[in-house]
Tab-separated table of C-alpha atoms in Angstrom:
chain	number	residue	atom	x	y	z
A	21	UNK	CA	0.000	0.000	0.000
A	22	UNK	CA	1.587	3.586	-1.269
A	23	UNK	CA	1.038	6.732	1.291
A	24	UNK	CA	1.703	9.927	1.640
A	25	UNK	CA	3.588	11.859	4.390
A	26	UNK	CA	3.481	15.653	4.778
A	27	UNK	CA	5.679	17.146	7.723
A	28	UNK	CA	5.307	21.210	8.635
A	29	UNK	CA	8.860	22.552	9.721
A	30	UNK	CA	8.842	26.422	10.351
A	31	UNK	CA	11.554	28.659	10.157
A	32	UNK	CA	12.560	32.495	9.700
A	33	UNK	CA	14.767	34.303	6.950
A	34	UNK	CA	14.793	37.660	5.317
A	35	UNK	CA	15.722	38.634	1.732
A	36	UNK	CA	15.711	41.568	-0.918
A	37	UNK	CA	13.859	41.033	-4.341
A	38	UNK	CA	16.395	42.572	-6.774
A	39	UNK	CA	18.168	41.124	-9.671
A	40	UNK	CA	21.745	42.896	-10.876
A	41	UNK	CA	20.436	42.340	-14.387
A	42	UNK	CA	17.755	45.143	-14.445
A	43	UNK	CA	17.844	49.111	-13.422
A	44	UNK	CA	16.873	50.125	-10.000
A	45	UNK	CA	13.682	51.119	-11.718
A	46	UNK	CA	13.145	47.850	-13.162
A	47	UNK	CA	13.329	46.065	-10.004
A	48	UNK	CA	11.392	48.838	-8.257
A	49	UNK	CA	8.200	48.143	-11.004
A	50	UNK	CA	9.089	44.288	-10.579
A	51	UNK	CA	9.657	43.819	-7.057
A	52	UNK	CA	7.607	46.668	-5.303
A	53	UNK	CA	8.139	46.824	-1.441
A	54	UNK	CA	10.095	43.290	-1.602
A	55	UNK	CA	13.249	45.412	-3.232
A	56	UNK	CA	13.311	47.420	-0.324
A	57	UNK	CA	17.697	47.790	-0.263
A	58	UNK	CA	17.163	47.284	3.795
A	59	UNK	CA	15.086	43.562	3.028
A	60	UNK	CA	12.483	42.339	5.061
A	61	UNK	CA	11.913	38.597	6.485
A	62	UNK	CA	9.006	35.947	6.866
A	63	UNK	CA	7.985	33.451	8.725
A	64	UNK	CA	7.959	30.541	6.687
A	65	UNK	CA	5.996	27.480	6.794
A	66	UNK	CA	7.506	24.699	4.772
A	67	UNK	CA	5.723	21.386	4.132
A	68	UNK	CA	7.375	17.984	3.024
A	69	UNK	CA	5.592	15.691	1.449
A	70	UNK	CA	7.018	11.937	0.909
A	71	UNK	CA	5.976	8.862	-0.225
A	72	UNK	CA	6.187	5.231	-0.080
A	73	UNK	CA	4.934	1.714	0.884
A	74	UNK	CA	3.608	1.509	4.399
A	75	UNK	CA	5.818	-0.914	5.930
A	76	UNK	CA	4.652	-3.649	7.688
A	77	UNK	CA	6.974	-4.116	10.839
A	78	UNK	CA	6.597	-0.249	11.888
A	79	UNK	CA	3.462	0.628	9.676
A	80	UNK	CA	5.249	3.683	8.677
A	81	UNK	CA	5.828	5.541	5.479
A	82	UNK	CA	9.432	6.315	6.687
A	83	UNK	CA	10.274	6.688	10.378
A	84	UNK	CA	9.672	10.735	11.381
A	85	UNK	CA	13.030	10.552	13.630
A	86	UNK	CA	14.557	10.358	10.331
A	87	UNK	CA	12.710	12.824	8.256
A	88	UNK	CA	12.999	15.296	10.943
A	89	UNK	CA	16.545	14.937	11.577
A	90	UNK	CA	17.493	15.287	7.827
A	91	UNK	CA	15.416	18.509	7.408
A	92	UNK	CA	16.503	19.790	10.853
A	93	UNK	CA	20.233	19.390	9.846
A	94	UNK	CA	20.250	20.016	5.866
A	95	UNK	CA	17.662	22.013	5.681
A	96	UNK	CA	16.603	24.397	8.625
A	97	UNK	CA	20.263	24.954	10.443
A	98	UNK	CA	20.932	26.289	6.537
A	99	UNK	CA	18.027	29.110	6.527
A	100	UNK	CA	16.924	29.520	9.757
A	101	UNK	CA	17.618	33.308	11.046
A	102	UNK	CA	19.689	33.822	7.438
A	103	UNK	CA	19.801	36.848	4.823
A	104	UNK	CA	18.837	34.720	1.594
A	105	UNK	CA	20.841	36.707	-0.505
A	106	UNK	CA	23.948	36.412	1.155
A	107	UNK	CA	23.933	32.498	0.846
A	108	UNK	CA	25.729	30.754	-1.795
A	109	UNK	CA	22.551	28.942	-2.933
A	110	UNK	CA	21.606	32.331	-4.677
A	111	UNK	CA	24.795	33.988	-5.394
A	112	UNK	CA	23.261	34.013	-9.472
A	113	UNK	CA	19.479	33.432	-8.236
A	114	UNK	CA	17.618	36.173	-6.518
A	115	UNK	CA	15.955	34.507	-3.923
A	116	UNK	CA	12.447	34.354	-4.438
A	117	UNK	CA	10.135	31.839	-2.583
A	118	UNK	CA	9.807	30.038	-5.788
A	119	UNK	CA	13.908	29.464	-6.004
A	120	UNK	CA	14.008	28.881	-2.163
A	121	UNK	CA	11.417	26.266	-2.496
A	122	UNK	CA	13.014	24.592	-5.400
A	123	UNK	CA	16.943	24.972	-3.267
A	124	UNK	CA	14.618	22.894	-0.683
A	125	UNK	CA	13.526	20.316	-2.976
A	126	UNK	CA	16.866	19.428	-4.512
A	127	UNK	CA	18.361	19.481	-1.185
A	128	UNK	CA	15.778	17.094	-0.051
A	129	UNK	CA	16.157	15.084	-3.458
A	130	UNK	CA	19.686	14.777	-3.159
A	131	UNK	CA	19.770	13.495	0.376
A	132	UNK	CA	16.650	11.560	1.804
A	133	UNK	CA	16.820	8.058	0.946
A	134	UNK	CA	14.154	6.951	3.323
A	135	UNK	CA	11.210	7.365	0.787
A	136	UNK	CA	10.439	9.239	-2.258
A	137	UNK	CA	10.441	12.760	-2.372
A	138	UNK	CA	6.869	13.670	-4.028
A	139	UNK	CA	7.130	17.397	-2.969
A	140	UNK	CA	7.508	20.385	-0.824
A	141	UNK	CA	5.439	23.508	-0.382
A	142	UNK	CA	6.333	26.711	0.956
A	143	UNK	CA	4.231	28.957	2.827
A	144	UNK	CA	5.273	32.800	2.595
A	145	UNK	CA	2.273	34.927	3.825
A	146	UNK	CA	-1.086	33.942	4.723
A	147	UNK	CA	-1.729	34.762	0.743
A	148	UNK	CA	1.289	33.307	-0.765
A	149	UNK	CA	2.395	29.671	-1.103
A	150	UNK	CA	4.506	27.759	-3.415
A	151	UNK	CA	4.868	24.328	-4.632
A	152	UNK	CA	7.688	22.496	-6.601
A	153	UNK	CA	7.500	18.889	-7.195
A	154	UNK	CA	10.517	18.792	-9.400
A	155	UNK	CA	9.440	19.545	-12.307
A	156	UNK	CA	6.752	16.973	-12.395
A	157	UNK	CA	2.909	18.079	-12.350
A	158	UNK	CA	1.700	18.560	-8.933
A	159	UNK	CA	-2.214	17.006	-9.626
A	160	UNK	CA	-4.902	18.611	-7.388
């Protein structure tokens, strides 16, 4: 039997919207308030969702211990409390949720072996979210 796992994980960053490849004007049209040259932070709430067969001996997807500890370690100790743009994941990227939610996923993809990687979504606001799955189509 195939299930699904989502995990919540919260943690805090700040960034500036602004790419080096446009005017000040340009990224003041683009970006609005988010190119502020001070930056401004979120709370973020990022989900993980994994799947896999449910495994008879623990009747678990993949153990949470695990899960936890890889996002905890890889993930969160990375952004937690960071400036976005002053990490080397988006020295050429400015860091928009979409990018940080795809750095997430390919962090995630590269390491957890425990089950499969099926997505992550990251909440920004109240009235943004984003979801990468990869590439793939995420189906609602």
């Amino acid at each position: 039997m195939k299930a699904y796992l989502t995990r919540r994980y919260r943690f805090s960053a700040s960034h500036r919207l602004h790419s080096d490849g446009m005017s000040d004007t340009e990224n003041s049209i683009t970006y609005g308030k988010c190119n502020n040259p001070y930056g401004h932070g979120h709370n973020y709430t990022l989900e993980v969702t994994v799947s896999g067969h449910v495994e008879p001996e623990t009747g678990m997807v993949c153990n949470l211990v695990d899960l936890d500890g890889f996002v905890e370690r890889e993930v969160l100790e990375i952004f937690d409390h960071q400036n976005l743009n002053t990490l080397a994941q988006f020295s050429e990227l400015v860091p928009t949720t979409e990018n940080l939610s795809t750095a997430i996923y390919d962090i995630l993809q590269r390491g957890f072996s425990k089950a499969h990687l099926e997505k992550v979504r990251l909440e920004e606001t109240m009235m943004n979210s984003f979801e990468y799955a990869g590439g793939g189509e995420i189906r609602r």
